[in-house]
PDB file of N, CA and C in Angstrom:
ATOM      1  N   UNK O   1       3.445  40.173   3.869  1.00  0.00           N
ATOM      2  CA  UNK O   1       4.008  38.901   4.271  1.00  0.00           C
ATOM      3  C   UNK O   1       4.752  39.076   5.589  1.00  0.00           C
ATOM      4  N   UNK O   2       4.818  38.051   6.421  1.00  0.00           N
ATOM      5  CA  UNK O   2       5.205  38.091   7.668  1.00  0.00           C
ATOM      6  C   UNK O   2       6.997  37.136   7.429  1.00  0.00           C
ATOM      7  N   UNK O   3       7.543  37.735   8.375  1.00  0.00           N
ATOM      8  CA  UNK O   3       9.169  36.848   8.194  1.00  0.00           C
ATOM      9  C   UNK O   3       9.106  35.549   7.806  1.00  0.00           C
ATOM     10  N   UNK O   4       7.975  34.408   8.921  1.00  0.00           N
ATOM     11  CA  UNK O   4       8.553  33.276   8.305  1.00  0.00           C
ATOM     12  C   UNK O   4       8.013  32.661   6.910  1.00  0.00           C
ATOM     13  N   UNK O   5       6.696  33.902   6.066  1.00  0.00           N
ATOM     14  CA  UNK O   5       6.609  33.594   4.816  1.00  0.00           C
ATOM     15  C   UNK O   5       7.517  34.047   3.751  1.00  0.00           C
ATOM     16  N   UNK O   6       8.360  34.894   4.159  1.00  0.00           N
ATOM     17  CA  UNK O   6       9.474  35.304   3.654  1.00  0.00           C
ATOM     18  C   UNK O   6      10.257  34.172   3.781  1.00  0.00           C
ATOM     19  N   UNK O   7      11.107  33.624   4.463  1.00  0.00           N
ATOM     20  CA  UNK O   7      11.919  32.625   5.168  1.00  0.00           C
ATOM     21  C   UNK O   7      11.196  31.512   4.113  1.00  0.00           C
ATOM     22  N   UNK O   8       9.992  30.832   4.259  1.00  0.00           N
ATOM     23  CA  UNK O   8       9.517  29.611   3.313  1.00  0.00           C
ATOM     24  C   UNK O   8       9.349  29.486   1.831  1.00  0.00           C
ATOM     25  N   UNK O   9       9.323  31.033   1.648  1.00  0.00           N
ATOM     26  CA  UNK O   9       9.233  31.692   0.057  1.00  0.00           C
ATOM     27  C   UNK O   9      11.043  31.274  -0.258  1.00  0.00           C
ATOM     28  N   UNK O  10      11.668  31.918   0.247  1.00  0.00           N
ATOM     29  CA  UNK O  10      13.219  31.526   0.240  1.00  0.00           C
ATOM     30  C   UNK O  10      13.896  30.305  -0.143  1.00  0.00           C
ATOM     31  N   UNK O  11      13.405  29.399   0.703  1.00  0.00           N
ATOM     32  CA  UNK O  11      13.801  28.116   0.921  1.00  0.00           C
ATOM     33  C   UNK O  11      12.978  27.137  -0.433  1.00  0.00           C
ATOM     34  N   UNK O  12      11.572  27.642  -0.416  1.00  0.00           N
ATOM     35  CA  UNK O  12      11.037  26.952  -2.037  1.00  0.00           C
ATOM     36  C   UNK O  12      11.772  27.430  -3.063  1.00  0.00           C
ATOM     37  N   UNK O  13      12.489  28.790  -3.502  1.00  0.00           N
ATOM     38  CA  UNK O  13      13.030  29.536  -4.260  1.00  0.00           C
ATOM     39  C   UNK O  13      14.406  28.408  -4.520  1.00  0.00           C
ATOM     40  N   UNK O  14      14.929  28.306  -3.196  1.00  0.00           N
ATOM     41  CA  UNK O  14      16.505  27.910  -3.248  1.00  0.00           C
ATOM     42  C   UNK O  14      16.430  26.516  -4.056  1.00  0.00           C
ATOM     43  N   UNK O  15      15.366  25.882  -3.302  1.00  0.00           N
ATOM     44  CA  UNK O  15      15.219  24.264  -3.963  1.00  0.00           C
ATOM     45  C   UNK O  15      14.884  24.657  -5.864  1.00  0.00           C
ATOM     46  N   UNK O  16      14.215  25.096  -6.054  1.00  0.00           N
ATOM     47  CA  UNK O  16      14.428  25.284  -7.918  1.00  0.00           C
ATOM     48  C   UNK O  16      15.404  26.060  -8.200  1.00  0.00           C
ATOM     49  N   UNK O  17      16.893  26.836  -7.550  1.00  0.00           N
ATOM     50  CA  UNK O  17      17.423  26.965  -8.163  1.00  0.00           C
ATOM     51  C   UNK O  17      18.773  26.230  -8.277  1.00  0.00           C
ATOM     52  N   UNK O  18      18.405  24.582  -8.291  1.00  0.00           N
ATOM     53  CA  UNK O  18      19.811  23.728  -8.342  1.00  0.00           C
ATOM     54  C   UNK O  18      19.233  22.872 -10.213  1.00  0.00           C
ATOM     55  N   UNK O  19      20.214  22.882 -11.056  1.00  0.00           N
ATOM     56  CA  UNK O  19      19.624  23.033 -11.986  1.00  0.00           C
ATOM     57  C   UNK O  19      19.500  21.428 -11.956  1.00  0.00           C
ATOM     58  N   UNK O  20      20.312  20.620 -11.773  1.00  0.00           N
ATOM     59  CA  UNK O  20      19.499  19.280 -11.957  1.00  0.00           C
ATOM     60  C   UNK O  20      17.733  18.609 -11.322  1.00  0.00           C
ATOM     61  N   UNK O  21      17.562  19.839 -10.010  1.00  0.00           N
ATOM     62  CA  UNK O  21      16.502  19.580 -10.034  1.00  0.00           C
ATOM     63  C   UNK O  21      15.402  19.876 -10.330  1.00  0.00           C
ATOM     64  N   UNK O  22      15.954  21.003 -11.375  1.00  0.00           N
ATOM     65  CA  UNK O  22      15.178  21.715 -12.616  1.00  0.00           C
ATOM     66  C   UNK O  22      14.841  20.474 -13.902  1.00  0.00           C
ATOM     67  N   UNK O  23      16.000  19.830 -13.992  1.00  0.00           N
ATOM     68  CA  UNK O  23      15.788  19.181 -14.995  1.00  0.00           C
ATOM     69  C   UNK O  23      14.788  17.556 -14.394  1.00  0.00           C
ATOM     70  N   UNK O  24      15.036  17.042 -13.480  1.00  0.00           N
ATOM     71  CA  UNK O  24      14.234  16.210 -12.655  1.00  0.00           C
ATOM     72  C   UNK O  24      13.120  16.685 -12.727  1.00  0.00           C
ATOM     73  N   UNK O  25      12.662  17.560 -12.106  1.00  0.00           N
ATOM     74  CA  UNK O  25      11.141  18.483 -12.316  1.00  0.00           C
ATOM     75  C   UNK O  25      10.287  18.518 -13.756  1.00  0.00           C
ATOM     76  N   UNK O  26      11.421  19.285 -14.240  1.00  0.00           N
ATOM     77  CA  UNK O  26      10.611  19.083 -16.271  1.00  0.00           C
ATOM     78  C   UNK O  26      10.427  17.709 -16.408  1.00  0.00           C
ATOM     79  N   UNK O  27      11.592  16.490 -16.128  1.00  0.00           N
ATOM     80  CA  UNK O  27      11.249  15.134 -16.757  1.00  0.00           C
ATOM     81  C   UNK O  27       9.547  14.757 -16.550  1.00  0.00           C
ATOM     82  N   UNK O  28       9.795  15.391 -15.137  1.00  0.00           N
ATOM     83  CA  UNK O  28       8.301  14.840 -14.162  1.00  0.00           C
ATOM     84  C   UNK O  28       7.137  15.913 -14.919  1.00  0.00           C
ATOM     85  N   UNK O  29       7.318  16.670 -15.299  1.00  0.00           N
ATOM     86  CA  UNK O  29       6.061  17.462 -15.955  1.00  0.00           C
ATOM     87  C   UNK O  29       5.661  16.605 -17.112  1.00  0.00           C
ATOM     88  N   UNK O  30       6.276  15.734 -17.535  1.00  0.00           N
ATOM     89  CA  UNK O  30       5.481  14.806 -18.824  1.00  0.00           C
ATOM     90  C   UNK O  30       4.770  14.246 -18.406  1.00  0.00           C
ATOM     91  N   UNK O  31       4.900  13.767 -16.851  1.00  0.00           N
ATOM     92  CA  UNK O  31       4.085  12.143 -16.270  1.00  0.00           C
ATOM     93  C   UNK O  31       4.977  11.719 -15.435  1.00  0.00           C
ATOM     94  N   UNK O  32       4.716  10.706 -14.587  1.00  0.00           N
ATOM     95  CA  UNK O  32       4.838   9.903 -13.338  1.00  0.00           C
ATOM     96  C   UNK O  32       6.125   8.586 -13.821  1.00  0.00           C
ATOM     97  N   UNK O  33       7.243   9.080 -12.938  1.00  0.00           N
ATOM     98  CA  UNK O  33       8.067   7.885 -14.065  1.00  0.00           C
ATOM     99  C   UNK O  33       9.343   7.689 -12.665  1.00  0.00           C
ATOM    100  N   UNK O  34       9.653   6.012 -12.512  1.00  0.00           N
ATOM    101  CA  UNK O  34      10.140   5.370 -11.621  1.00  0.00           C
ATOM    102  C   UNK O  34      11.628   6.109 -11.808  1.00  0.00           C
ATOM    103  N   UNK O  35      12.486   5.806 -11.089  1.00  0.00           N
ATOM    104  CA  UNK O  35      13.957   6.454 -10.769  1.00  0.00           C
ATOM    105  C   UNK O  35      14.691   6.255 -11.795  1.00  0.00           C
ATOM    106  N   UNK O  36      14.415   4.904 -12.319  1.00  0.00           N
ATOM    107  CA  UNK O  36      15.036   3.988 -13.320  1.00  0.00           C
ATOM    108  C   UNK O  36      14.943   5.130 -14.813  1.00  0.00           C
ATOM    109  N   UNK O  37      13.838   5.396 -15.020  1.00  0.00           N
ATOM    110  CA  UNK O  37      13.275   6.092 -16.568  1.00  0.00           C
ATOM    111  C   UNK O  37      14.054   7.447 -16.234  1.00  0.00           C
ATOM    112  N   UNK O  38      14.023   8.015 -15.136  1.00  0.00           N
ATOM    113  CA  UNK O  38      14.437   9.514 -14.896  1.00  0.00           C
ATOM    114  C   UNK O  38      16.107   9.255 -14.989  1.00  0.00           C
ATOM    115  N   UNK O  39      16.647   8.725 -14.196  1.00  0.00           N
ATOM    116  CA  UNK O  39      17.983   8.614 -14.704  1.00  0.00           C
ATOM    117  C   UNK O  39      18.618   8.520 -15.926  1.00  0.00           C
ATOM    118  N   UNK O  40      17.741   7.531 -16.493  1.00  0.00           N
ATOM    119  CA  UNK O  40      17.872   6.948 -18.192  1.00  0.00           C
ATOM    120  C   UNK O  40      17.945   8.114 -19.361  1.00  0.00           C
ATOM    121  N   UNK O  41      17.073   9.330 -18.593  1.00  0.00           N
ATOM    122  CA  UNK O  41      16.695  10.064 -19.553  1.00  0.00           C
ATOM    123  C   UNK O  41      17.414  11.449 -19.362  1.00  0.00           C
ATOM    124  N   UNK O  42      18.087  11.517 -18.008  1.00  0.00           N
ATOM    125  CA  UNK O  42      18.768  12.699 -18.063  1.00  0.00           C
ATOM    126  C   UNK O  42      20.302  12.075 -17.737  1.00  0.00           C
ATOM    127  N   UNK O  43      20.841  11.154 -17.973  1.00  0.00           N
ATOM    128  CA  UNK O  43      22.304  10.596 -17.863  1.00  0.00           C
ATOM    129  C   UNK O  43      22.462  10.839 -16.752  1.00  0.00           C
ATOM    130  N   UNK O  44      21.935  10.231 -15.877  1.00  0.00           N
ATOM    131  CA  UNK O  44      22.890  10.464 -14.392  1.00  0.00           C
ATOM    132  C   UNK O  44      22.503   8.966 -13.107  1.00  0.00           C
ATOM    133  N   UNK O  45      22.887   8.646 -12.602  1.00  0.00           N
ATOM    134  CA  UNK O  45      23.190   7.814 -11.854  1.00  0.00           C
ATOM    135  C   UNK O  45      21.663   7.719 -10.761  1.00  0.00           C
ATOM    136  N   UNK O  46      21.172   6.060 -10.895  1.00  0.00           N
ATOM    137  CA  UNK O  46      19.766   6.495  -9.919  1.00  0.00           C
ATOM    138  C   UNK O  46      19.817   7.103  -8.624  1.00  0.00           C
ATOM    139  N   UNK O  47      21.195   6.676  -7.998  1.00  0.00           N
ATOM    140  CA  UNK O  47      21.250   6.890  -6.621  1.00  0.00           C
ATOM    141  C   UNK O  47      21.104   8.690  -6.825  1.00  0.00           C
ATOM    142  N   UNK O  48      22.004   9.001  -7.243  1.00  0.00           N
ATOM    143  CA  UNK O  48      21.839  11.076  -7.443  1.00  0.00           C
ATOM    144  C   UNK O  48      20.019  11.440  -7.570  1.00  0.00           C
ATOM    145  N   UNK O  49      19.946  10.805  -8.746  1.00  0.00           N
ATOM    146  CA  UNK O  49      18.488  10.781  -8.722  1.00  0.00           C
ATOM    147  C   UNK O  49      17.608  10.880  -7.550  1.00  0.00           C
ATOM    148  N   UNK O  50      17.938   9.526  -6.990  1.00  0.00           N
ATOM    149  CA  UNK O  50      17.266   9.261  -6.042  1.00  0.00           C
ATOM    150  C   UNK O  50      17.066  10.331  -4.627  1.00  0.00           C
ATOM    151  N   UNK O  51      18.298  11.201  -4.575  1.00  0.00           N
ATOM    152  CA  UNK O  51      18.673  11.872  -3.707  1.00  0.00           C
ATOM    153  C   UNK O  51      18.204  13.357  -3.662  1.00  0.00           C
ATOM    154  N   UNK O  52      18.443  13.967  -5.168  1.00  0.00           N
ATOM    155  CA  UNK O  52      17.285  14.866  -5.587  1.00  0.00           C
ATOM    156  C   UNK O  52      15.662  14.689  -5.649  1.00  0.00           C
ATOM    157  N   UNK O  53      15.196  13.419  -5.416  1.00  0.00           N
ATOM    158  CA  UNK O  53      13.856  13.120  -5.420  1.00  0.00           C
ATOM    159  C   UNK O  53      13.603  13.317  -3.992  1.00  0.00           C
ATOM    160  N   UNK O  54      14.425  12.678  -2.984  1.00  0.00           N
ATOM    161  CA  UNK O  54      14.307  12.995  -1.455  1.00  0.00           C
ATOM    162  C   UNK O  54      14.201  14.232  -1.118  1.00  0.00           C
ATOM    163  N   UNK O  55      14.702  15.167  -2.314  1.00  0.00           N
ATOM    164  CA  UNK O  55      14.859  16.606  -1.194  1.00  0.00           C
ATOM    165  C   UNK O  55      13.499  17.160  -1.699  1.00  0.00           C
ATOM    166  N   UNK O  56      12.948  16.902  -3.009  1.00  0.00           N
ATOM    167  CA  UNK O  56      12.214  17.393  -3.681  1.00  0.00           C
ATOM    168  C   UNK O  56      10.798  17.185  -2.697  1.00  0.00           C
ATOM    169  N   UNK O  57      10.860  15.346  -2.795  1.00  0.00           N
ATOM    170  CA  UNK O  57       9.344  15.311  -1.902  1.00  0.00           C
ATOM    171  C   UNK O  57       9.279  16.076  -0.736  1.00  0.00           C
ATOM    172  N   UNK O  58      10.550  15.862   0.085  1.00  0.00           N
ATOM    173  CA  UNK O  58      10.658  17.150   1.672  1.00  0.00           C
ATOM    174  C   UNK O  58      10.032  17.988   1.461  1.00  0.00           C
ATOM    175  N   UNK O  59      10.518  19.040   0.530  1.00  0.00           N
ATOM    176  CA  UNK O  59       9.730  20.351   0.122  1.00  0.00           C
ATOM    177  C   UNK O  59       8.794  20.163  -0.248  1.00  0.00           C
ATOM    178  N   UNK O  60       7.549  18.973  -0.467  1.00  0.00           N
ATOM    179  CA  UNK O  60       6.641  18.807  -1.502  1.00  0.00           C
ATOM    180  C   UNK O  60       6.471  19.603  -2.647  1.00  0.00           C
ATOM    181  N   UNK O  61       7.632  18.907  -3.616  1.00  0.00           N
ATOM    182  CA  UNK O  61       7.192  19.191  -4.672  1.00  0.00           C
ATOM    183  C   UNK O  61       6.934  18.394  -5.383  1.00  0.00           C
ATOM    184  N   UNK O  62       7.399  17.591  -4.972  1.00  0.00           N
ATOM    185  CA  UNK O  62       7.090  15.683  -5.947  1.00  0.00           C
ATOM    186  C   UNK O  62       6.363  14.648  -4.383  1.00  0.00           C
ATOM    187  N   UNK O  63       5.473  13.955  -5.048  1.00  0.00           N
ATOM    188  CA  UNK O  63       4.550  12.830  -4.422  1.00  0.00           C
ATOM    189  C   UNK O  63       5.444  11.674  -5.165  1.00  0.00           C
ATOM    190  N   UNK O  64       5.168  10.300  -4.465  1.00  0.00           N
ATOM    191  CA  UNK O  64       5.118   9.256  -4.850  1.00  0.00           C
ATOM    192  C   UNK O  64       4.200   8.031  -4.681  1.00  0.00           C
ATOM    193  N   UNK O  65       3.876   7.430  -5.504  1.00  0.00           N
ATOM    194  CA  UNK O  65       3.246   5.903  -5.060  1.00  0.00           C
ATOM    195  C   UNK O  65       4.111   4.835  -5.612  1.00  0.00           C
ATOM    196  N   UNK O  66       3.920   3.575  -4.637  1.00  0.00           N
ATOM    197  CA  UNK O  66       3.896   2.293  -5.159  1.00  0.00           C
ATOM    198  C   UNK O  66       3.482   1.470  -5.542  1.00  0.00           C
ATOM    199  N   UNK O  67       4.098   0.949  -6.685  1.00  0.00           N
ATOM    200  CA  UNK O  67       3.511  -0.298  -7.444  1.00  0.00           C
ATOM    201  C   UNK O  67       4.274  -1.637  -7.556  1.00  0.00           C
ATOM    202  N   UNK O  68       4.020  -2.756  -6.779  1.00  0.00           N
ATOM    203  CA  UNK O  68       5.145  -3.831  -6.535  1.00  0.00           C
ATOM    204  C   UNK O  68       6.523  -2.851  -5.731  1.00  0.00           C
ATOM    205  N   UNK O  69       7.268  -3.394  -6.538  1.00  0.00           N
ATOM    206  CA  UNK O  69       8.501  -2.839  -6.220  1.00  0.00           C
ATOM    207  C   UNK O  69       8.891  -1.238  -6.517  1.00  0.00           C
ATOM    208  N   UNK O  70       8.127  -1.022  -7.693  1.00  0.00           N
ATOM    209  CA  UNK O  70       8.376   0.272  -7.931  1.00  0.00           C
ATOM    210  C   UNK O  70       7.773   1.722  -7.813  1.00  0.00           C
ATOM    211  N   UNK O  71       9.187   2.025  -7.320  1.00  0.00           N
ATOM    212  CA  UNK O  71       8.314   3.649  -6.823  1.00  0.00           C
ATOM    213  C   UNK O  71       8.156   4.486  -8.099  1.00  0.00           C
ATOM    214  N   UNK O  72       6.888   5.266  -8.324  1.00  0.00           N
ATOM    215  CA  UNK O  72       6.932   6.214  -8.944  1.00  0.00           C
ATOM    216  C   UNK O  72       6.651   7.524  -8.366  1.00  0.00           C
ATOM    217  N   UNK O  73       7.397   8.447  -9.508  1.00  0.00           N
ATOM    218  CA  UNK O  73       7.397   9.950  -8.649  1.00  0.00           C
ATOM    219  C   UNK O  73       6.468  11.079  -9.824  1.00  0.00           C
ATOM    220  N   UNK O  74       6.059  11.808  -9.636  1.00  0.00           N
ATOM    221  CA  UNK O  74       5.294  12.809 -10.263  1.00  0.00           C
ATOM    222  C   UNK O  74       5.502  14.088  -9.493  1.00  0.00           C
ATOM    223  N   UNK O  75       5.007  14.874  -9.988  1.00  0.00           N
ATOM    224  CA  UNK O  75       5.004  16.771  -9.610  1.00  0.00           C
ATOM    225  C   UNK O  75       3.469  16.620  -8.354  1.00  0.00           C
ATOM    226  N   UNK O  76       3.846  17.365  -7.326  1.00  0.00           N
ATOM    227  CA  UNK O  76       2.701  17.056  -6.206  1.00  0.00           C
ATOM    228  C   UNK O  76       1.615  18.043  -6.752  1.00  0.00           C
ATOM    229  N   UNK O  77       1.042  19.021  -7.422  1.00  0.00           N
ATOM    230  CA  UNK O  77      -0.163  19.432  -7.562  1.00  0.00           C
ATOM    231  C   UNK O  77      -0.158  20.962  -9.092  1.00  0.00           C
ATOM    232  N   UNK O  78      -0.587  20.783  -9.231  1.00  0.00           N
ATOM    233  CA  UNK O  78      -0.663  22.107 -10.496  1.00  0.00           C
ATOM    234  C   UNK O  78      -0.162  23.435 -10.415  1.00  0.00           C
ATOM    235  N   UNK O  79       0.200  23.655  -8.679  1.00  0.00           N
ATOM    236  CA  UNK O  79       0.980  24.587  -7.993  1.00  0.00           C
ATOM    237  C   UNK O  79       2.368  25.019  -8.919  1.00  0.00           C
ATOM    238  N   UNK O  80       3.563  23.706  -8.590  1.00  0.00           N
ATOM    239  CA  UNK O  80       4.259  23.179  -9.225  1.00  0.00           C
ATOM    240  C   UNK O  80       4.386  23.562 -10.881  1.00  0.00           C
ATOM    241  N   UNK O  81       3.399  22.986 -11.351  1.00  0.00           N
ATOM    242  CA  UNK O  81       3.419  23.090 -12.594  1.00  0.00           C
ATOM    243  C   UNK O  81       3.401  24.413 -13.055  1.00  0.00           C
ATOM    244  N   UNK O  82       2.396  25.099 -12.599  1.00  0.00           N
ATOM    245  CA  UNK O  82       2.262  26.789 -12.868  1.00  0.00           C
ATOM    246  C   UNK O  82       3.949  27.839 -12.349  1.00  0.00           C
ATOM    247  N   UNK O  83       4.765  27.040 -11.544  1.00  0.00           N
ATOM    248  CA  UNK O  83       5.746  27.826 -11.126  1.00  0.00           C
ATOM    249  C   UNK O  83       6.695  27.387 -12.208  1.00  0.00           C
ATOM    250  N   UNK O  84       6.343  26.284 -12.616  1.00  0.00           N
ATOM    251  CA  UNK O  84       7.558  25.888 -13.988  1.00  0.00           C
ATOM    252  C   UNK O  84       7.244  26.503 -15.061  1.00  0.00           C
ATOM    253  N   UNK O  85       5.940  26.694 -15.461  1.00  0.00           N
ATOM    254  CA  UNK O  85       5.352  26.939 -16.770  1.00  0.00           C
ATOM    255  C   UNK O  85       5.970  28.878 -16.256  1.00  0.00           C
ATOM    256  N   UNK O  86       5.443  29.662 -15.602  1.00  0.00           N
ATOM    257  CA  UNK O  86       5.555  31.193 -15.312  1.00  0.00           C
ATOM    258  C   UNK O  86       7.512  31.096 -15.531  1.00  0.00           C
ATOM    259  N   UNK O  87       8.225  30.418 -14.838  1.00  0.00           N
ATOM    260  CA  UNK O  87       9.430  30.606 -14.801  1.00  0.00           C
ATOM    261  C   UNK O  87       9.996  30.279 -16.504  1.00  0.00           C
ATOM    262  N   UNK O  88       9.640  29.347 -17.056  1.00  0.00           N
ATOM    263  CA  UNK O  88       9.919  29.281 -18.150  1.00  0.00           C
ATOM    264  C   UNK O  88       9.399  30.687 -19.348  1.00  0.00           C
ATOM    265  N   UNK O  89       7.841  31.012 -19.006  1.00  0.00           N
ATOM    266  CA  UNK O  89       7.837  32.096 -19.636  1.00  0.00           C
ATOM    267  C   UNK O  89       8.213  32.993 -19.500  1.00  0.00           C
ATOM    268  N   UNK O  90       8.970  33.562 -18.428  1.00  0.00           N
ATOM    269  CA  UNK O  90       9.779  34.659 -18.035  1.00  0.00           C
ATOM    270  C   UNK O  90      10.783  35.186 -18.969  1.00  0.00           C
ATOM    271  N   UNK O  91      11.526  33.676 -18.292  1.00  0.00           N
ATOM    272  CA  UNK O  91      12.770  33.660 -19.784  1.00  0.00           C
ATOM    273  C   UNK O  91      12.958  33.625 -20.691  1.00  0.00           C
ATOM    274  N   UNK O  92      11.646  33.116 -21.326  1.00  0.00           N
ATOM    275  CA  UNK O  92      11.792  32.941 -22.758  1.00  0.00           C
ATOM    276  C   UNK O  92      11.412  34.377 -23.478  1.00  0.00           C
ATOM    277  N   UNK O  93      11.101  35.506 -22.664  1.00  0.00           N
ATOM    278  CA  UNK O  93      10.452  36.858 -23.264  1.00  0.00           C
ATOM    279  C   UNK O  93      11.492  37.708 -23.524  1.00  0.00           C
TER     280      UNK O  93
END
């Protein structure tokens, strides 16, 4: 690996290790669900929500589309998913 894949490895690392957006992430591993349902379901305020979803898509790790008014957010590709699923089995061994 060359420095700045070191440097981007880092920076994806840092973003999963803030734990609410650990828990944002798992919500999103069930399915595709507006700000409204994600807040609802982990007690916290949409705007926070909303703010961890901003940093998340930056890094692409979450996509969104719209429907009317509402945005929905999901996990951007199976990438994602495989780094949640490996990190979870880590720990659990």
């Amino acid at each position: 690996m060359n420095t700045e894949e070191y440097q981007a490895l880092a920076e994806l690392f840092k973003i999963f290790g803030t734990p609410t957006r650990l828990q944002i992430m798992y919500t999103l591993y069930e399915g595709e669900k507006c700000v409204y349902d994600i807040a609802g379901e982990l007690g916290m305020s949409q705007s926070a929500i909303s703010h961890q979803l901003s940093i998340l898509k930056q890094n692409r790790l979450v996509k969104n589309r719209r429907e009317g008014k509402t945005i929905y957010y999901s996990l951007l590709d199976s990438h994602v998913v495989t780094i949640i699923e490996q990190g979870l089995d880590h720990i659990r061994e």
